[in-house]
PDB file of C-alpha atoms in Angstrom:
ATOM      1  CA  MET A 289      -1.732   9.145 -15.163  1.00 45.00           C
ATOM      2  CA  ASN A 290       0.433  11.145 -17.570  1.00 47.00           C
ATOM      3  CA  PHE A 291      -0.649   9.902 -21.035  1.00 41.00           C
ATOM      4  CA  LYS A 292       2.777   9.987 -22.673  1.00 43.00           C
ATOM      5  CA  PHE A 293       4.395   8.016 -19.866  1.00 41.00           C
ATOM      6  CA  GLY A 294       1.508   5.555 -19.782  1.00 46.00           C
ATOM      7  CA  PHE A 295       1.835   4.871 -23.517  1.00 39.00           C
ATOM      8  CA  LYS A 296       5.622   4.531 -23.231  1.00 45.00           C
ATOM      9  CA  LEU A 297       5.256   2.148 -20.279  1.00 47.00           C
ATOM     10  CA  ILE A 298       2.754  -0.048 -22.163  1.00 40.00           C
ATOM     11  CA  LEU A 299       5.120  -0.363 -25.128  1.00 38.00           C
ATOM     12  CA  THR A 300       8.012  -1.243 -22.809  1.00 43.00           C
ATOM     13  CA  LEU A 301       5.944  -3.894 -21.043  1.00 44.00           C
ATOM     14  CA  LEU A 302       4.921  -5.488 -24.327  1.00 39.00           C
ATOM     15  CA  ALA A 303       8.517  -5.530 -25.539  1.00 42.00           C
ATOM     16  CA  ALA A 304       9.671  -7.315 -22.387  1.00 44.00           C
ATOM     17  CA  LEU A 305       6.804  -9.790 -22.101  1.00 41.00           C
ATOM     18  CA  PHE A 306       8.588 -12.714 -23.720  1.00 39.00           C
ATOM     19  CA  SER A 307      11.894 -11.937 -21.990  1.00 41.00           C
ATOM     20  CA  SER A 308      10.267 -12.234 -18.561  1.00 47.00           C
ATOM     21  CA  PHE A 309       8.473 -15.529 -19.185  1.00 48.00           C
ATOM     22  CA  SER A 310       9.827 -17.719 -21.954  1.00 52.00           C
ATOM     23  CA  PHE A 311       8.917 -21.125 -23.307  1.00 48.00           C
ATOM     24  CA  ALA A 312      11.301 -21.968 -26.103  1.00 49.00           C
ATOM     25  CA  GLN A 313      13.224 -24.764 -27.719  1.00 45.00           C
ATOM     26  CA  VAL A 314      16.818 -25.048 -26.583  1.00 49.00           C
ATOM     27  CA  ASN A 315      20.101 -24.841 -28.406  1.00 45.00           C
ATOM     28  CA  THR A 316      22.268 -27.958 -28.296  1.00 41.00           C
ATOM     29  CA  ASN A 317      25.938 -28.407 -28.957  1.00 38.00           C
ATOM     30  CA  THR A 318      25.302 -31.308 -31.326  1.00 36.00           C
ATOM     31  CA  ALA A 319      22.723 -32.011 -33.989  1.00 36.00           C
ATOM     32  CA  ASN A 320      20.709 -34.606 -32.105  1.00 43.00           C
ATOM     33  CA  PRO A 321      17.120 -34.898 -33.429  1.00 41.00           C
ATOM     34  CA  THR A 322      15.935 -36.435 -30.144  1.00 45.00           C
ATOM     35  CA  GLN A 323      16.297 -32.987 -28.513  1.00 51.00           C
ATOM     36  CA  SER A 324      13.750 -31.249 -30.763  1.00 55.00           C
ATOM     37  CA  GLN A 325      11.025 -31.519 -28.108  1.00 79.00           C
ATOM     38  CA  THR A 326      13.203 -30.264 -25.242  1.00 91.00           C
ATOM     39  CA  GLN A 327      12.330 -26.793 -23.971  1.00 95.00           C
ATOM     40  CA  PHE A 328      13.242 -24.355 -21.190  1.00 97.00           C
ATOM     41  CA  LEU A 329      10.457 -22.729 -19.182  1.00 97.00           C
ATOM     42  CA  VAL A 330      12.138 -19.613 -17.723  1.00 97.00           C
ATOM     43  CA  SER A 331      10.791 -16.773 -15.581  1.00 97.00           C
ATOM     44  CA  TRP A 332      12.356 -13.806 -13.781  1.00 98.00           C
ATOM     45  CA  LYS A 333      11.292 -11.086 -11.402  1.00 97.00           C
ATOM     46  CA  ALA A 334      12.859  -7.897 -10.098  1.00 98.00           C
ATOM     47  CA  ILE A 335      12.566  -6.973  -6.423  1.00 97.00           C
ATOM     48  CA  ASN A 336      12.065  -3.219  -6.081  1.00 97.00           C
ATOM     49  CA  TYR A 337       9.322  -0.695  -5.355  1.00 97.00           C
ATOM     50  CA  VAL A 338       6.168  -0.147  -7.411  1.00 97.00           C
ATOM     51  CA  PRO A 339       2.728   1.089  -6.282  1.00 95.00           C
ATOM     52  CA  ALA A 340       0.554  -1.624  -4.776  1.00 93.00           C
ATOM     53  CA  ASP A 341      -2.032  -1.357  -7.577  1.00 93.00           C
ATOM     54  CA  TYR A 342       0.531  -1.677 -10.370  1.00 95.00           C
ATOM     55  CA  LEU A 343      -0.110  -4.876 -12.336  1.00 93.00           C
ATOM     56  CA  GLY A 344       2.561  -4.553 -15.013  1.00 94.00           C
ATOM     57  CA  LYS A 345       6.031  -6.057 -15.262  1.00 95.00           C
ATOM     58  CA  ILE A 346       8.478  -4.839 -12.608  1.00 97.00           C
ATOM     59  CA  PHE A 347      11.761  -3.887 -14.239  1.00 98.00           C
ATOM     60  CA  PRO A 348      15.121  -3.854 -12.452  1.00 98.00           C
ATOM     61  CA  SER A 349      17.058  -0.630 -12.081  1.00 98.00           C
ATOM     62  CA  GLN A 350      20.753  -0.559 -11.289  1.00 97.00           C
ATOM     63  CA  GLY A 351      21.227  -2.361  -7.947  1.00 97.00           C
ATOM     64  CA  THR A 352      17.938  -4.281  -8.025  1.00 98.00           C
ATOM     65  CA  PRO A 353      17.978  -7.969  -6.969  1.00 98.00           C
ATOM     66  CA  ILE A 354      16.718 -10.228  -9.772  1.00 98.00           C
ATOM     67  CA  GLU A 355      15.447 -13.763  -9.242  1.00 98.00           C
ATOM     68  CA  VAL A 356      15.526 -16.204 -12.175  1.00 98.00           C
ATOM     69  CA  SER A 357      14.231 -19.776 -12.225  1.00 98.00           C
ATOM     70  CA  PHE A 358      13.543 -22.421 -14.836  1.00 98.00           C
ATOM     71  CA  ASP A 359      12.264 -25.914 -15.537  1.00 98.00           C
ATOM     72  CA  LEU A 360      13.335 -28.210 -18.345  1.00 97.00           C
ATOM     73  CA  VAL A 361      10.471 -29.759 -20.304  1.00 97.00           C
ATOM     74  CA  ASP A 362      10.916 -32.832 -22.486  1.00 95.00           C
ATOM     75  CA  LYS A 363       8.013 -34.395 -24.365  1.00 91.00           C
ATOM     76  CA  ASN A 364       5.574 -32.265 -22.349  1.00 92.00           C
ATOM     77  CA  LYS A 365       6.990 -33.442 -19.004  1.00 95.00           C
ATOM     78  CA  ILE A 366       9.035 -31.473 -16.454  1.00 97.00           C
ATOM     79  CA  ILE A 367      12.379 -33.227 -16.045  1.00 97.00           C
ATOM     80  CA  ASP A 368      13.950 -34.105 -12.692  1.00 97.00           C
ATOM     81  CA  LEU A 369      17.344 -32.378 -12.833  1.00 97.00           C
ATOM     82  CA  SER A 370      18.633 -33.599  -9.472  1.00 96.00           C
ATOM     83  CA  LYS A 371      21.428 -35.559 -11.183  1.00 96.00           C
ATOM     84  CA  TYR A 372      22.389 -32.880 -13.691  1.00 98.00           C
ATOM     85  CA  GLN A 373      25.004 -30.164 -13.336  1.00 98.00           C
ATOM     86  CA  ILE A 374      23.629 -26.744 -14.197  1.00 98.00           C
ATOM     87  CA  TYR A 375      25.794 -23.750 -15.106  1.00 98.00           C
ATOM     88  CA  TRP A 376      24.749 -20.081 -15.023  1.00 98.00           C
ATOM     89  CA  ASN A 377      26.701 -17.404 -16.905  1.00 98.00           C
ATOM     90  CA  LEU A 378      25.962 -13.691 -16.589  1.00 98.00           C
ATOM     91  CA  ASP A 379      27.164 -11.379 -19.357  1.00 98.00           C
ATOM     92  CA  ASN A 380      29.665 -14.014 -20.551  1.00 96.00           C
ATOM     93  CA  SER A 381      31.157 -14.551 -17.074  1.00 97.00           C
ATOM     94  CA  PRO A 382      30.521 -17.541 -14.765  1.00 98.00           C
ATOM     95  CA  LEU A 383      27.873 -16.776 -12.145  1.00 98.00           C
ATOM     96  CA  THR A 384      27.341 -20.069 -10.308  1.00 98.00           C
ATOM     97  CA  SER A 385      26.825 -23.797 -10.873  1.00 98.00           C
ATOM     98  CA  GLY A 386      25.580 -26.886  -9.072  1.00 98.00           C
ATOM     99  CA  LEU A 387      23.454 -30.009  -9.205  1.00 98.00           C
ATOM    100  CA  ASN A 388      19.770 -29.251  -9.740  1.00 97.00           C
ATOM    101  CA  LEU A 389      20.500 -25.502  -9.450  1.00 98.00           C
ATOM    102  CA  LYS A 390      17.302 -24.274 -11.099  1.00 98.00           C
ATOM    103  CA  SER A 391      17.196 -20.768  -9.606  1.00 98.00           C
ATOM    104  CA  VAL A 392      19.626 -17.925  -8.963  1.00 98.00           C
ATOM    105  CA  GLN A 393      19.595 -14.366  -7.682  1.00 98.00           C
ATOM    106  CA  PHE A 394      21.897 -11.532  -8.701  1.00 98.00           C
ATOM    107  CA  LYS A 395      21.897  -7.729  -8.614  1.00 98.00           C
ATOM    108  CA  ALA A 396      21.510  -5.660 -11.751  1.00 98.00           C
ATOM    109  CA  THR A 397      24.675  -3.722 -12.483  1.00 97.00           C
ATOM    110  CA  GLN A 398      23.694  -2.343 -15.875  1.00 97.00           C
ATOM    111  CA  TYR A 399      22.475   1.251 -16.151  1.00 95.00           C
ATOM    112  CA  GLY A 400      18.863   1.766 -17.181  1.00 95.00           C
ATOM    113  CA  GLY A 401      18.149   1.177 -20.861  1.00 95.00           C
ATOM    114  CA  ASN A 402      20.624  -1.691 -21.148  1.00 97.00           C
ATOM    115  CA  SER A 403      20.195  -5.399 -20.435  1.00 98.00           C
ATOM    116  CA  HIS A 404      21.801  -8.428 -18.800  1.00 98.00           C
ATOM    117  CA  SER A 405      22.399 -11.602 -20.807  1.00 98.00           C
ATOM    118  CA  LEU A 406      21.950 -14.771 -18.765  1.00 98.00           C
ATOM    119  CA  ARG A 407      22.924 -18.184 -20.123  1.00 98.00           C
ATOM    120  CA  ILE A 408      21.639 -21.424 -18.567  1.00 98.00           C
ATOM    121  CA  THR A 409      23.395 -24.689 -19.422  1.00 98.00           C
ATOM    122  CA  VAL A 410      22.191 -28.164 -18.453  1.00 98.00           C
ATOM    123  CA  ALA A 411      25.268 -30.377 -18.853  1.00 97.00           C
ATOM    124  CA  ASN A 412      25.257 -33.832 -20.439  1.00 96.00           C
ATOM    125  CA  TYR A 413      21.516 -34.208 -20.903  1.00 96.00           C
ATOM    126  CA  ASN A 414      21.131 -37.187 -23.258  1.00 92.00           C
ATOM    127  CA  ASN A 415      24.765 -36.657 -24.260  1.00 92.00           C
ATOM    128  CA  ASP A 416      24.211 -32.983 -25.075  1.00 93.00           C
ATOM    129  CA  ASN A 417      24.814 -29.681 -23.284  1.00 96.00           C
ATOM    130  CA  LEU A 418      21.528 -27.762 -23.480  1.00 96.00           C
ATOM    131  CA  ASP A 419      21.838 -23.955 -23.585  1.00 96.00           C
ATOM    132  CA  TYR A 420      19.281 -21.203 -23.175  1.00 97.00           C
ATOM    133  CA  ILE A 421      19.944 -17.443 -23.208  1.00 97.00           C
ATOM    134  CA  ILE A 422      17.597 -14.836 -21.788  1.00 97.00           C
ATOM    135  CA  ASP A 423      18.043 -11.053 -21.960  1.00 98.00           C
ATOM    136  CA  ILE A 424      16.744  -9.077 -18.962  1.00 98.00           C
ATOM    137  CA  PRO A 425      16.206  -5.355 -19.672  1.00 98.00           C
ATOM    138  CA  THR A 426      17.028  -2.708 -17.071  1.00 98.00           C
ATOM    139  CA  SER A 427      15.186   0.550 -16.466  1.00 97.00           C
ATOM    140  CA  LEU A 428      15.815   3.882 -14.837  1.00 97.00           C
ATOM    141  CA  PRO A 429      13.601   4.733 -11.858  1.00 98.00           C
ATOM    142  CA  GLU A 430      10.420   6.356 -13.165  1.00 97.00           C
ATOM    143  CA  SER A 431       7.701   8.608 -11.784  1.00 97.00           C
ATOM    144  CA  VAL A 432       4.241   9.727 -12.887  1.00 95.00           C
ATOM    145  CA  ILE A 433       2.227  12.755 -11.729  1.00 93.00           C
ATOM    146  CA  ASP A 434      -1.341  11.555 -11.337  1.00 90.00           C
ATOM    147  CA  THR A 435      -3.705  14.527 -11.814  1.00 83.00           C
ATOM    148  CA  ARG A 436      -6.965  12.599 -12.078  1.00 75.00           C
ATOM    149  CA  SER A 437      -8.003  15.167 -14.673  1.00 64.00           C
ATOM    150  CA  ASN A 438      -8.550  14.852 -18.403  1.00 56.00           C
ATOM    151  CA  GLN A 439      -5.624  16.229 -20.420  1.00 61.00           C
ATOM    152  CA  GLY A 440      -4.335  18.280 -17.488  1.00 64.00           C
ATOM    153  CA  THR A 441      -7.158  20.856 -17.604  1.00 71.00           C
ATOM    154  CA  PHE A 442      -8.582  22.137 -14.306  1.00 75.00           C
ATOM    155  CA  SER A 443     -11.466  24.364 -13.342  1.00 77.00           C
ATOM    156  CA  LEU A 444     -11.163  26.557 -10.253  1.00 75.00           C
ATOM    157  CA  GLY A 445     -11.267  24.648  -6.965  1.00 79.00           C
ATOM    158  CA  ASN A 446      -9.236  22.349  -4.736  1.00 81.00           C
ATOM    159  CA  TYR A 447      -7.289  19.397  -6.108  1.00 83.00           C
ATOM    160  CA  LEU A 448      -4.953  16.683  -4.893  1.00 87.00           C
ATOM    161  CA  LEU A 449      -2.058  15.584  -7.087  1.00 91.00           C
ATOM    162  CA  ARG A 450       0.050  12.508  -6.498  1.00 93.00           C
ATOM    163  CA  ILE A 451       3.518  11.469  -7.648  1.00 96.00           C
ATOM    164  CA  ARG A 452       3.784   7.734  -8.229  1.00 96.00           C
ATOM    165  CA  PRO A 453       7.316   6.246  -8.210  1.00 97.00           C
ATOM    166  CA  PHE A 454       8.355   3.048  -9.997  1.00 98.00           C
ATOM    167  CA  PHE A 455      11.453   0.804  -9.922  1.00 98.00           C
ATOM    168  CA  PHE A 456      13.242   2.421  -6.964  1.00 98.00           C
ATOM    169  CA  ASN A 457      15.413   0.158  -4.798  1.00 98.00           C
ATOM    170  CA  VAL A 458      13.400   0.718  -1.626  1.00 97.00           C
ATOM    171  CA  THR A 459      10.742  -1.227   0.239  1.00 94.00           C
ATOM    172  CA  SER A 460       8.251   1.605   0.902  1.00 93.00           C
ATOM    173  CA  LEU A 461       7.443   5.251   0.226  1.00 93.00           C
ATOM    174  CA  GLN A 462       8.982   6.118   3.608  1.00 94.00           C
ATOM    175  CA  ASN A 463      12.406   5.478   2.058  1.00 96.00           C
ATOM    176  CA  LEU A 464      11.842   8.151  -0.615  1.00 97.00           C
ATOM    177  CA  THR A 465      11.946  11.952  -0.493  1.00 96.00           C
ATOM    178  CA  PHE A 466       9.568  14.147  -2.501  1.00 96.00           C
ATOM    179  CA  ASP A 467      10.167  17.737  -3.627  1.00 96.00           C
ATOM    180  CA  TRP A 468       7.412  19.701  -5.352  1.00 96.00           C
ATOM    181  CA  LEU A 469       7.678  22.942  -7.343  1.00 95.00           C
ATOM    182  CA  VAL A 470       4.787  25.059  -8.607  1.00 93.00           C
ATOM    183  CA  ASN A 471       5.906  27.634 -11.178  1.00 92.00           C
ATOM    184  CA  SER A 472       9.506  27.097  -9.972  1.00 91.00           C
ATOM    185  CA  LYS A 473       8.593  27.871  -6.347  1.00 92.00           C
ATOM    186  CA  PRO A 474       8.878  25.199  -3.615  1.00 93.00           C
ATOM    187  CA  ALA A 475       5.551  23.727  -2.509  1.00 91.00           C
ATOM    188  CA  GLU A 476       4.933  21.545   0.545  1.00 87.00           C
ATOM    189  CA  GLY A 477       3.427  18.127   0.020  1.00 87.00           C
ATOM    190  CA  VAL A 478       0.691  16.767   2.277  1.00 88.00           C
ATOM    191  CA  LYS A 479       2.127  16.548   5.804  1.00 83.00           C
ATOM    192  CA  ASP A 480       1.479  12.857   6.446  1.00 85.00           C
ATOM    193  CA  ASN A 481       2.181  11.782   2.853  1.00 88.00           C
ATOM    194  CA  PRO A 482       4.463  14.128   0.881  1.00 93.00           C
ATOM    195  CA  SER A 483       3.891  12.112  -2.300  1.00 94.00           C
ATOM    196  CA  PHE A 484       0.618  14.116  -2.497  1.00 93.00           C
ATOM    197  CA  LEU A 485       0.350  17.824  -3.290  1.00 92.00           C
ATOM    198  CA  GLY A 486      -2.749  19.876  -2.496  1.00 89.00           C
ATOM    199  CA  LEU A 487      -3.652  22.633  -4.976  1.00 84.00           C
ATOM    200  CA  ASN A 488      -6.061  25.451  -4.175  1.00 80.00           C
ATOM    201  CA  LEU A 489      -6.815  27.096  -7.500  1.00 78.00           C
ATOM    202  CA  GLU A 490      -8.281  30.534  -6.855  1.00 71.00           C
ATOM    203  CA  SER A 491      -9.736  32.822  -9.499  1.00 56.00           C
ATOM    204  CA  PRO A 492      -6.953  34.508 -11.532  1.00 51.00           C
ATOM    205  CA  GLY A 493      -9.409  37.288 -12.459  1.00 47.00           C
ATOM    206  CA  LYS A 494     -12.033  36.861 -15.115  1.00 46.00           C
ATOM    207  CA  GLN A 495     -13.571  33.417 -15.337  1.00 45.00           C
ATOM    208  CA  THR A 496     -12.759  33.291 -19.064  1.00 42.00           C
ATOM    209  CA  GLN A 497      -9.026  33.778 -18.478  1.00 55.00           C
ATOM    210  CA  GLN A 498      -6.822  30.700 -18.784  1.00 58.00           C
ATOM    211  CA  THR A 499      -3.672  30.245 -16.701  1.00 81.00           C
ATOM    212  CA  GLN A 500      -0.932  27.649 -16.891  1.00 84.00           C
ATOM    213  CA  LEU A 501       0.776  26.097 -13.898  1.00 87.00           C
ATOM    214  CA  ILE A 502       4.073  24.252 -14.246  1.00 92.00           C
ATOM    215  CA  ILE A 503       4.137  21.430 -11.708  1.00 93.00           C
ATOM    216  CA  SER A 504       7.355  19.495 -11.142  1.00 95.00           C
ATOM    217  CA  ALA A 505       8.189  16.731  -8.714  1.00 96.00           C
ATOM    218  CA  ASP A 506      11.528  15.153  -7.824  1.00 97.00           C
ATOM    219  CA  VAL A 507      11.707  11.742  -6.154  1.00 97.00           C
ATOM    220  CA  LYS A 508      14.929  10.483  -4.550  1.00 97.00           C
ATOM    221  CA  ASN A 509      16.017   7.372  -2.723  1.00 97.00           C
ATOM    222  CA  PHE A 510      16.818   8.537   0.809  1.00 96.00           C
ATOM    223  CA  PHE A 511      19.683   6.020   0.997  1.00 94.00           C
ATOM    224  CA  ASN A 512      21.040   6.662  -2.517  1.00 95.00           C
ATOM    225  CA  GLN A 513      20.702  10.239  -3.745  1.00 91.00           C
ATOM    226  CA  LEU A 514      21.890   9.220  -7.215  1.00 92.00           C
ATOM    227  CA  GLU A 515      18.706   7.174  -7.609  1.00 97.00           C
ATOM    228  CA  THR A 516      16.200   9.786  -8.679  1.00 97.00           C
ATOM    229  CA  ALA A 517      13.316  10.497 -11.042  1.00 97.00           C
ATOM    230  CA  SER A 518      11.781  13.820 -12.054  1.00 96.00           C
ATOM    231  CA  LYS A 519       8.542  14.696 -13.764  1.00 96.00           C
ATOM    232  CA  ILE A 520       7.171  17.998 -15.111  1.00 95.00           C
ATOM    233  CA  MET A 521       3.567  18.669 -16.070  1.00 91.00           C
ATOM    234  CA  ILE A 522       1.815  21.763 -17.396  1.00 88.00           C
ATOM    235  CA  LEU A 523      -1.703  22.245 -16.022  1.00 84.00           C
ATOM    236  CA  ASN A 524      -4.226  24.510 -17.727  1.00 82.00           C
ATOM    237  CA  VAL A 525      -6.507  26.359 -15.316  1.00 79.00           C
ATOM    238  CA  LYS A 526      -9.776  27.724 -16.677  1.00 75.00           C
TER     239      LYS A 526
END
């Protein structure tokens, strides 16, 4: 995996950890000391494409469905909210409301790098309106060129590269298109799986000579050509 992207992705995941699963005391509209032990347990998930072996947080890109759910905890017990009206506000506008409405789904409309602010209100709980706000970050679609080689250095021989897409609004790789370039010239991906590129590195001359290859890959959503990610990598051939 490209080291710079991997490091960036780890930092992003750590930054979003507490926004994706939160256990925090609530804000109340009145200063009632009996509410000090009342907490919201909130979680959210984005529904888009990531590789099957990806274990990190899945971030929504623009157009991604997001599911949010919560429980209210009071004195270490989950509260039955079947008799309570619950209001959801998205970015300061009403989203939905209802009795015992503990989960919602909406589509991300913010461009990557921004966030959605979601407010949950449980009305008239012990004579208070309990509020909780969660910020859900959005991402651009991403891609990584997996070389399976240390620091992008190759000896002569045959190699198989792979482009790994993240956060596209598709259900499988079959809904994506892949375009490879090697030193600015089009290169065909593997016939049955164009997310792979085969490289046959022949001798450039003397064995001591070092050559650089510029590998680039573009990934696009077949159904939305504006949803795209590009990656460029320089490979050193010895």
